[in-house]
Amino acid sequence: MPGVNEINLKVNVTYGDAMLNDEASPETAVTLFVFWGIILPLIATVGLIGNILTIIVLWRKEMSSTTILYLRGLVVTDTGILVGSVLALTPISCANYLRGDALLYFKDTVYPVLHTPAYYIVMTLQQCNVWITVSVSMERYIAICHPFRAARLISRRKTVIVMVIIAVVSLLYNIPHLFASEATPCTSQLATVGAVACLMVGTTYFGNTDVYKIYRTVMYTIVIYVIPFAALLILNSFLIKELMTMQRRRSGTNIHEENEANLSLVLVLIVIVFIFCQTPGLISQFDVISIDDFFGWLAVSNLLFAINSAVNFLIYTAFGRKFRKVLLRIFRHVFNKNRSLSQSSYR
């Protein structure tokens, strides 16, 4: 997650090779409070409701294709990212602006302890999410552009293996983050007035090494952005081209091809939103933003990161025919069941 390591505004914030000593300006505190303290929880709440409904639909027996397996992985990681984003960003942004006793206690005591494991979990979820998106794009590319090879190359077993590999590699790849920061006692200048104890997120010796800095910036950019973005752009360009061809010869298209095309359209839209929401995070990896604008950009990029994990339900509902049918069937079943129960209670 871009910028999570720079969220605690009470500690030094790395900006390129410069160090921002952080008591953030009042303007910065207001900006982060608006984006992360107000807008982010609202988006996360709506997104979690949508993701729960998505989970209910995607785990139905009639939703059992290999693509659906990938989409299940996406919704699980999306849900984790939304929860992690709120826990990592909302309390600390509220504490720096509202400064209530409970919030300051969280900021000075709880947050520094939770920061390192929470950062590891969110980074792992992001990597899983990115590479599941790439994998399902590859699966759709094979199914649509090379249908005669699909039966040999695509199977539920292979899909499960791919997702397990993604999860294991993501868990292992992000382990260095666990050794890069730790909770340390505050200096007297940074201690909150009246606080019983004060901790801050400090950088370890390993976190200050060039090896970790290269891993956190260069490797992160390559693994999370450059390679996935290149793969998604290439695969989805071929997909869009083939979908347009199928649209032109629609009169001769059978039901199976229509369903495959619709599923691929949904995926293309997911990828477009994904690239749009992730690109600001990519830009923030480079020293192209002035220090004055850094926190504003950080606020927007992290918010878009959360939005990406909250909007897939809307795409499924608006453009996924089968998803919409199953969802309506579930709503009708619940409505009819509640109506029959209410009618029986009056008898």
Tab-separated table of C-alpha atoms in Angstrom:
chain	number	residue	atom	x	y	z
A	1	MET	CA	0.000	0.000	0.000
A	2	PRO	CA	1.685	3.183	-1.087
A	3	GLY	CA	2.510	5.461	1.795
A	4	VAL	CA	1.397	3.325	4.749
A	5	ASN	CA	4.969	3.416	6.049
A	6	GLU	CA	4.809	7.209	6.111
A	7	ILE	CA	1.470	7.639	7.854
A	8	ASN	CA	2.452	8.252	11.487
A	9	LEU	CA	2.797	12.012	11.458
A	10	LYS	CA	4.629	11.995	14.773
A	11	VAL	CA	7.758	10.330	13.394
A	12	ASN	CA	10.198	11.194	10.652
A	13	VAL	CA	8.754	10.658	7.209
A	14	THR	CA	11.014	9.559	4.389
A	15	TYR	CA	10.700	11.632	1.244
A	16	GLY	CA	13.290	10.509	-1.270
A	17	ASP	CA	16.557	11.107	0.547
A	18	ALA	CA	15.126	13.878	2.696
A	19	MET	CA	13.584	13.427	6.133
A	20	LEU	CA	10.454	15.326	7.039
A	21	ASN	CA	10.338	15.840	10.742
A	22	ASP	CA	6.912	15.343	11.298
A	23	GLU	CA	4.676	17.477	13.393
A	24	ALA	CA	2.428	17.998	10.410
A	25	SER	CA	1.110	21.451	9.618
A	26	PRO	CA	-2.512	22.248	10.498
A	27	GLU	CA	-3.375	22.270	6.792
A	28	THR	CA	-1.925	18.774	6.364
A	29	ALA	CA	-3.788	17.503	9.423
A	30	VAL	CA	-7.072	18.844	8.012
A	31	THR	CA	-6.415	17.314	4.579
A	32	LEU	CA	-5.626	13.868	5.989
A	33	PHE	CA	-8.580	14.050	8.376
A	34	VAL	CA	-11.007	14.843	5.538
A	35	PHE	CA	-9.669	12.141	3.216
A	36	TRP	CA	-8.847	9.399	5.734
A	37	GLY	CA	-10.951	10.293	8.749
A	38	ILE	CA	-14.248	11.024	6.947
A	39	ILE	CA	-14.289	9.942	3.291
A	40	LEU	CA	-12.291	6.717	3.677
A	41	PRO	CA	-14.543	5.128	6.366
A	42	LEU	CA	-17.642	5.987	4.311
A	43	ILE	CA	-16.167	4.403	1.179
A	44	ALA	CA	-14.967	1.398	3.173
A	45	THR	CA	-18.410	0.883	4.735
A	46	VAL	CA	-20.146	0.938	1.353
A	47	GLY	CA	-17.400	-1.240	-0.111
A	48	LEU	CA	-17.634	-3.816	2.674
A	49	ILE	CA	-21.399	-4.104	2.203
A	50	GLY	CA	-20.852	-4.618	-1.520
A	51	ASN	CA	-18.057	-7.122	-0.909
A	52	ILE	CA	-20.212	-9.122	1.507
A	53	LEU	CA	-22.963	-9.313	-1.120
A	54	THR	CA	-20.327	-10.275	-3.698
A	55	ILE	CA	-19.072	-13.076	-1.451
A	56	ILE	CA	-22.633	-14.375	-1.023
A	57	VAL	CA	-23.146	-14.438	-4.803
A	58	LEU	CA	-19.748	-15.803	-5.842
A	59	TRP	CA	-19.952	-18.701	-3.384
A	60	ARG	CA	-23.238	-19.959	-4.856
A	61	LYS	CA	-23.086	-23.357	-6.563
A	62	GLU	CA	-23.999	-21.945	-9.966
A	63	MET	CA	-20.986	-19.591	-9.769
A	64	SER	CA	-18.211	-22.132	-10.129
A	65	SER	CA	-16.053	-21.347	-13.172
A	66	THR	CA	-12.290	-20.877	-12.945
A	67	THR	CA	-12.732	-17.138	-13.456
A	68	ILE	CA	-15.078	-17.062	-10.470
A	69	LEU	CA	-12.356	-18.686	-8.347
A	70	TYR	CA	-10.055	-15.791	-9.172
A	71	LEU	CA	-12.827	-13.281	-8.455
A	72	ARG	CA	-13.335	-14.938	-5.064
A	73	GLY	CA	-9.673	-14.329	-4.326
A	74	LEU	CA	-10.052	-10.711	-5.427
A	75	VAL	CA	-13.015	-10.013	-3.167
A	76	VAL	CA	-11.273	-11.587	-0.167
A	77	THR	CA	-8.141	-9.467	-0.646
A	78	ASP	CA	-10.266	-6.387	-1.403
A	79	THR	CA	-12.098	-6.864	1.890
A	80	GLY	CA	-8.839	-7.224	3.804
A	81	ILE	CA	-7.424	-4.112	2.144
A	82	LEU	CA	-10.494	-2.044	3.073
A	83	VAL	CA	-10.345	-3.144	6.705
A	84	GLY	CA	-6.579	-2.633	6.849
A	85	SER	CA	-6.795	0.807	5.237
A	86	VAL	CA	-9.328	2.041	7.777
A	87	LEU	CA	-7.422	0.611	10.748
A	88	ALA	CA	-4.102	2.032	9.513
A	89	LEU	CA	-5.213	5.457	8.322
A	90	THR	CA	-8.438	6.604	9.994
A	91	PRO	CA	-7.478	6.601	13.711
A	92	ILE	CA	-4.097	8.253	13.150
A	93	SER	CA	-5.552	10.986	10.925
A	94	CYS	CA	-8.319	11.628	13.465
A	95	ALA	CA	-5.792	11.740	16.309
A	96	ASN	CA	-3.674	14.379	14.572
A	97	TYR	CA	-6.719	16.607	13.992
A	98	LEU	CA	-9.219	15.961	16.800
A	99	ARG	CA	-6.647	15.098	19.496
A	100	GLY	CA	-9.068	13.463	21.946
A	101	ASP	CA	-7.634	11.463	24.861
A	102	ALA	CA	-8.623	8.087	23.415
A	103	LEU	CA	-7.258	8.985	19.981
A	104	LEU	CA	-3.996	10.293	21.426
A	105	TYR	CA	-3.648	7.102	23.463
A	106	PHE	CA	-4.112	5.098	20.270
A	107	LYS	CA	-1.575	7.266	18.451
A	108	ASP	CA	1.062	7.181	21.200
A	109	THR	CA	0.620	3.630	22.492
A	110	VAL	CA	-1.376	1.278	20.262
A	111	TYR	CA	-0.568	2.408	16.722
A	112	PRO	CA	3.239	2.114	16.991
A	113	VAL	CA	2.872	-1.500	18.147
A	114	LEU	CA	0.362	-2.429	15.438
A	115	HIS	CA	2.111	-0.561	12.615
A	116	THR	CA	4.697	-3.158	11.573
A	117	PRO	CA	2.432	-6.255	11.432
A	118	ALA	CA	-0.414	-4.216	9.904
A	119	TYR	CA	1.912	-2.863	7.213
A	120	TYR	CA	3.100	-6.391	6.429
A	121	ILE	CA	-0.467	-7.693	6.131
A	122	VAL	CA	-1.665	-4.834	3.905
A	123	MET	CA	1.384	-5.099	1.637
A	124	THR	CA	0.849	-8.858	1.337
A	125	LEU	CA	-2.833	-8.378	0.506
A	126	GLN	CA	-1.959	-5.755	-2.103
A	127	GLN	CA	0.545	-8.064	-3.798
A	128	CYS	CA	-1.980	-10.929	-3.812
A	129	ASN	CA	-4.640	-8.612	-5.212
A	130	VAL	CA	-2.401	-7.314	-8.000
A	131	TRP	CA	-1.205	-10.723	-9.155
A	132	ILE	CA	-4.656	-12.317	-8.945
A	133	THR	CA	-5.806	-9.521	-11.267
A	134	VAL	CA	-2.964	-10.361	-13.664
A	135	SER	CA	-3.734	-14.094	-13.440
A	136	VAL	CA	-7.441	-13.724	-14.170
A	137	SER	CA	-6.578	-11.448	-17.097
A	138	MET	CA	-4.316	-14.176	-18.466
A	139	GLU	CA	-7.093	-16.727	-17.969
A	140	ARG	CA	-9.600	-14.551	-19.837
A	141	TYR	CA	-7.063	-13.900	-22.601
A	142	ILE	CA	-6.611	-17.643	-23.137
A	143	ALA	CA	-10.357	-18.356	-22.942
A	144	ILE	CA	-11.312	-15.639	-25.439
A	145	CYS	CA	-8.308	-15.325	-27.756
A	146	HIS	CA	-7.227	-18.996	-27.762
A	147	PRO	CA	-10.431	-20.957	-27.052
A	148	PHE	CA	-9.115	-24.237	-28.489
A	149	ARG	CA	-6.217	-24.215	-26.025
A	150	ALA	CA	-8.408	-23.255	-23.076
A	151	ALA	CA	-9.520	-26.793	-22.219
A	152	ARG	CA	-5.887	-27.880	-21.894
A	153	LEU	CA	-4.502	-24.801	-20.166
A	154	ILE	CA	-7.379	-23.857	-17.845
A	155	SER	CA	-8.744	-26.024	-15.027
A	156	ARG	CA	-9.947	-25.572	-11.447
A	157	ARG	CA	-6.906	-27.445	-10.135
A	158	LYS	CA	-4.475	-25.190	-12.006
A	159	THR	CA	-6.362	-22.108	-10.863
A	160	VAL	CA	-6.135	-23.169	-7.210
A	161	ILE	CA	-2.417	-23.901	-7.622
A	162	VAL	CA	-1.815	-20.452	-9.126
A	163	MET	CA	-3.657	-18.734	-6.269
A	164	VAL	CA	-1.793	-20.743	-3.619
A	165	ILE	CA	1.526	-19.825	-5.259
A	166	ILE	CA	0.522	-16.140	-5.313
A	167	ALA	CA	-0.399	-16.253	-1.608
A	168	VAL	CA	2.776	-18.065	-0.520
A	169	VAL	CA	5.103	-15.884	-2.607
A	170	SER	CA	3.387	-12.716	-1.325
A	171	LEU	CA	3.720	-13.837	2.293
A	172	LEU	CA	7.414	-14.630	1.858
A	173	TYR	CA	8.282	-11.643	-0.335
A	174	ASN	CA	6.994	-9.112	2.212
A	175	ILE	CA	8.785	-10.587	5.255
A	176	PRO	CA	11.546	-7.901	5.148
A	177	HIS	CA	8.924	-5.305	6.142
A	178	LEU	CA	8.625	-7.043	9.522
A	179	PHE	CA	12.246	-6.188	10.312
A	180	ALA	CA	12.332	-2.628	8.977
A	181	SER	CA	10.416	-0.795	11.713
A	182	GLU	CA	9.591	-1.171	15.385
A	183	ALA	CA	7.908	0.609	18.270
A	184	THR	CA	10.425	2.738	20.175
A	185	PRO	CA	10.073	5.205	23.067
A	186	CYS	CA	9.382	8.785	22.035
A	187	THR	CA	11.954	11.473	22.570
A	188	SER	CA	10.972	14.095	25.104
A	189	GLN	CA	10.256	16.589	22.314
A	190	LEU	CA	7.768	14.244	20.650
A	191	ALA	CA	5.959	13.040	23.759
A	192	THR	CA	2.335	14.111	24.018
A	193	VAL	CA	1.690	16.381	26.991
A	194	GLY	CA	0.111	14.377	29.817
A	195	ALA	CA	0.732	11.023	28.174
A	196	VAL	CA	1.562	8.175	30.571
A	197	ALA	CA	3.692	6.473	27.928
A	198	CYS	CA	4.684	7.438	24.437
A	199	LEU	CA	5.837	5.192	21.617
A	200	MET	CA	6.631	5.985	18.027
A	201	VAL	CA	7.348	4.001	14.881
A	202	GLY	CA	11.112	3.880	14.543
A	203	THR	CA	13.227	2.591	11.686
A	204	THR	CA	15.499	-0.338	12.536
A	205	TYR	CA	19.106	-0.732	11.443
A	206	PHE	CA	17.917	-3.019	8.637
A	207	GLY	CA	15.290	-0.474	7.614
A	208	ASN	CA	18.034	2.108	7.083
A	209	THR	CA	20.191	-0.104	4.879
A	210	ASP	CA	20.501	0.493	1.156
A	211	VAL	CA	19.371	-3.088	0.554
A	212	TYR	CA	16.004	-2.461	2.198
A	213	LYS	CA	15.607	0.948	0.543
A	214	ILE	CA	16.130	-0.661	-2.880
A	215	TYR	CA	13.719	-3.453	-1.939
A	216	ARG	CA	11.065	-0.994	-0.705
A	217	THR	CA	11.264	1.384	-3.660
A	218	VAL	CA	12.815	-0.145	-6.775
A	219	MET	CA	11.655	-3.738	-6.277
A	220	TYR	CA	8.231	-2.607	-5.044
A	221	THR	CA	7.766	-0.475	-8.144
A	222	ILE	CA	8.789	-3.334	-10.440
A	223	VAL	CA	6.838	-6.123	-8.712
A	224	ILE	CA	3.654	-4.189	-7.879
A	225	TYR	CA	3.455	-1.735	-10.762
A	226	VAL	CA	5.747	-2.100	-13.780
A	227	ILE	CA	5.412	-5.821	-14.556
A	228	PRO	CA	1.698	-6.122	-13.623
A	229	PHE	CA	0.718	-2.918	-15.450
A	230	ALA	CA	2.592	-3.982	-18.587
A	231	ALA	CA	0.969	-7.426	-18.494
A	232	LEU	CA	-2.509	-5.992	-17.896
A	233	LEU	CA	-2.210	-3.438	-20.683
A	234	ILE	CA	-1.036	-6.059	-23.204
A	235	LEU	CA	-3.512	-8.784	-22.218
A	236	ASN	CA	-6.492	-6.461	-22.046
A	237	SER	CA	-5.629	-4.815	-25.358
A	238	PHE	CA	-5.935	-8.229	-26.998
A	239	LEU	CA	-9.096	-8.928	-25.000
A	240	ILE	CA	-10.774	-5.683	-26.030
A	241	LYS	CA	-9.848	-6.270	-29.670
A	242	GLU	CA	-11.322	-9.782	-29.592
A	243	LEU	CA	-14.468	-8.614	-27.776
A	244	MET	CA	-15.027	-5.990	-30.480
A	245	THR	CA	-14.639	-8.698	-33.123
A	246	MET	CA	-17.159	-10.898	-31.303
A	247	GLN	CA	-19.542	-7.947	-31.087
A	248	ARG	CA	-19.414	-7.461	-34.873
A	249	ARG	CA	-20.319	-11.101	-35.529
A	250	ARG	CA	-22.805	-11.294	-32.675
A	251	SER	CA	-25.591	-12.769	-34.843
A	252	GLY	CA	-23.680	-16.031	-35.045
A	253	THR	CA	-22.609	-16.106	-31.409
A	254	ASN	CA	-23.967	-18.881	-29.172
A	255	ILE	CA	-25.017	-18.536	-25.536
A	256	HIS	CA	-21.694	-19.846	-24.222
A	257	GLU	CA	-19.714	-17.299	-26.236
A	258	GLU	CA	-22.016	-14.501	-25.059
A	259	ASN	CA	-21.467	-15.497	-21.424
A	260	GLU	CA	-17.698	-15.690	-21.952
A	261	ALA	CA	-17.709	-12.282	-23.635
A	262	ASN	CA	-19.772	-10.738	-20.838
A	263	LEU	CA	-17.462	-12.155	-18.173
A	264	SER	CA	-14.461	-10.817	-20.074
A	265	LEU	CA	-16.096	-7.381	-20.380
A	266	VAL	CA	-16.555	-7.294	-16.607
A	267	LEU	CA	-12.894	-8.155	-16.131
A	268	VAL	CA	-11.734	-5.475	-18.588
A	269	LEU	CA	-13.716	-2.863	-16.643
A	270	ILE	CA	-12.210	-4.104	-13.368
A	271	VAL	CA	-8.724	-3.766	-14.848
A	272	ILE	CA	-9.419	-0.245	-16.164
A	273	VAL	CA	-10.563	0.872	-12.700
A	274	PHE	CA	-7.595	-0.944	-11.171
A	275	ILE	CA	-5.063	0.897	-13.356
A	276	PHE	CA	-6.774	4.262	-12.795
A	277	CYS	CA	-6.797	3.850	-9.003
A	278	GLN	CA	-3.276	2.423	-8.711
A	279	THR	CA	-1.434	4.862	-10.993
A	280	PRO	CA	-1.186	7.706	-8.407
A	281	GLY	CA	0.518	5.236	-6.074
A	282	LEU	CA	3.050	4.470	-8.790
A	283	ILE	CA	3.790	8.168	-9.294
A	284	SER	CA	4.341	8.629	-5.546
A	285	GLN	CA	7.235	6.156	-5.703
A	286	PHE	CA	9.355	8.711	-7.554
A	287	ASP	CA	10.686	12.081	-6.416
A	288	VAL	CA	8.495	14.015	-8.821
A	289	ILE	CA	6.163	15.545	-6.223
A	290	SER	CA	7.218	18.566	-4.221
A	291	ILE	CA	7.366	18.240	-0.462
A	292	ASP	CA	4.563	20.811	-0.151
A	293	ASP	CA	2.250	18.618	-2.237
A	294	PHE	CA	3.412	15.248	-0.905
A	295	PHE	CA	0.813	14.720	1.829
A	296	GLY	CA	-2.050	15.831	-0.408
A	297	TRP	CA	-0.935	13.370	-3.067
A	298	LEU	CA	-0.510	10.684	-0.403
A	299	ALA	CA	-4.050	11.326	0.851
A	300	VAL	CA	-5.538	10.988	-2.632
A	301	SER	CA	-3.456	7.961	-3.701
A	302	ASN	CA	-4.323	5.968	-0.573
A	303	LEU	CA	-7.990	6.895	-0.926
A	304	LEU	CA	-8.010	5.700	-4.554
A	305	PHE	CA	-6.271	2.527	-3.404
A	306	ALA	CA	-9.231	1.865	-1.089
A	307	ILE	CA	-11.781	2.854	-3.751
A	308	ASN	CA	-10.315	0.203	-6.049
A	309	SER	CA	-11.206	-2.408	-3.422
A	310	ALA	CA	-14.727	-1.025	-2.960
A	311	VAL	CA	-16.187	-0.661	-6.463
A	312	ASN	CA	-16.070	-4.136	-8.002
A	313	PHE	CA	-19.562	-4.947	-6.702
A	314	LEU	CA	-20.927	-2.025	-8.721
A	315	ILE	CA	-19.179	-3.333	-11.847
A	316	TYR	CA	-20.504	-6.854	-11.295
A	317	THR	CA	-24.036	-5.565	-10.744
A	318	ALA	CA	-24.079	-3.117	-13.645
A	319	PHE	CA	-22.397	-5.274	-16.294
A	320	GLY	CA	-22.348	-8.897	-15.100
A	321	ARG	CA	-25.551	-10.534	-16.357
A	322	LYS	CA	-25.176	-13.803	-14.461
A	323	PHE	CA	-24.058	-12.050	-11.279
A	324	ARG	CA	-27.077	-9.741	-11.462
A	325	LYS	CA	-29.482	-12.661	-12.008
A	326	VAL	CA	-28.110	-14.604	-9.038
A	327	LEU	CA	-28.167	-11.500	-6.819
A	328	LEU	CA	-31.802	-10.735	-7.731
A	329	ARG	CA	-32.722	-14.373	-7.111
A	330	ILE	CA	-31.200	-14.153	-3.624
A	331	PHE	CA	-33.045	-10.910	-2.862
A	332	ARG	CA	-36.339	-12.394	-4.081
A	333	HIS	CA	-35.808	-15.480	-1.936
A	334	VAL	CA	-35.115	-13.377	1.165
A	335	PHE	CA	-38.059	-11.054	0.434
A	336	ASN	CA	-40.504	-13.922	-0.144
A	337	LYS	CA	-39.293	-15.712	2.975
A	338	ASN	CA	-39.732	-12.599	5.126
A	339	ARG	CA	-43.160	-11.919	3.617
A	340	SER	CA	-44.329	-15.470	4.314
A	341	LEU	CA	-43.076	-15.213	7.894
A	342	SER	CA	-44.860	-11.887	8.431
A	343	GLN	CA	-48.090	-13.273	6.971
A	344	SER	CA	-47.942	-16.383	9.139
A	345	SER	CA	-47.490	-14.240	12.258
A	346	TYR	CA	-50.912	-12.621	11.646
A	347	ARG	CA	-52.737	-15.935	11.374
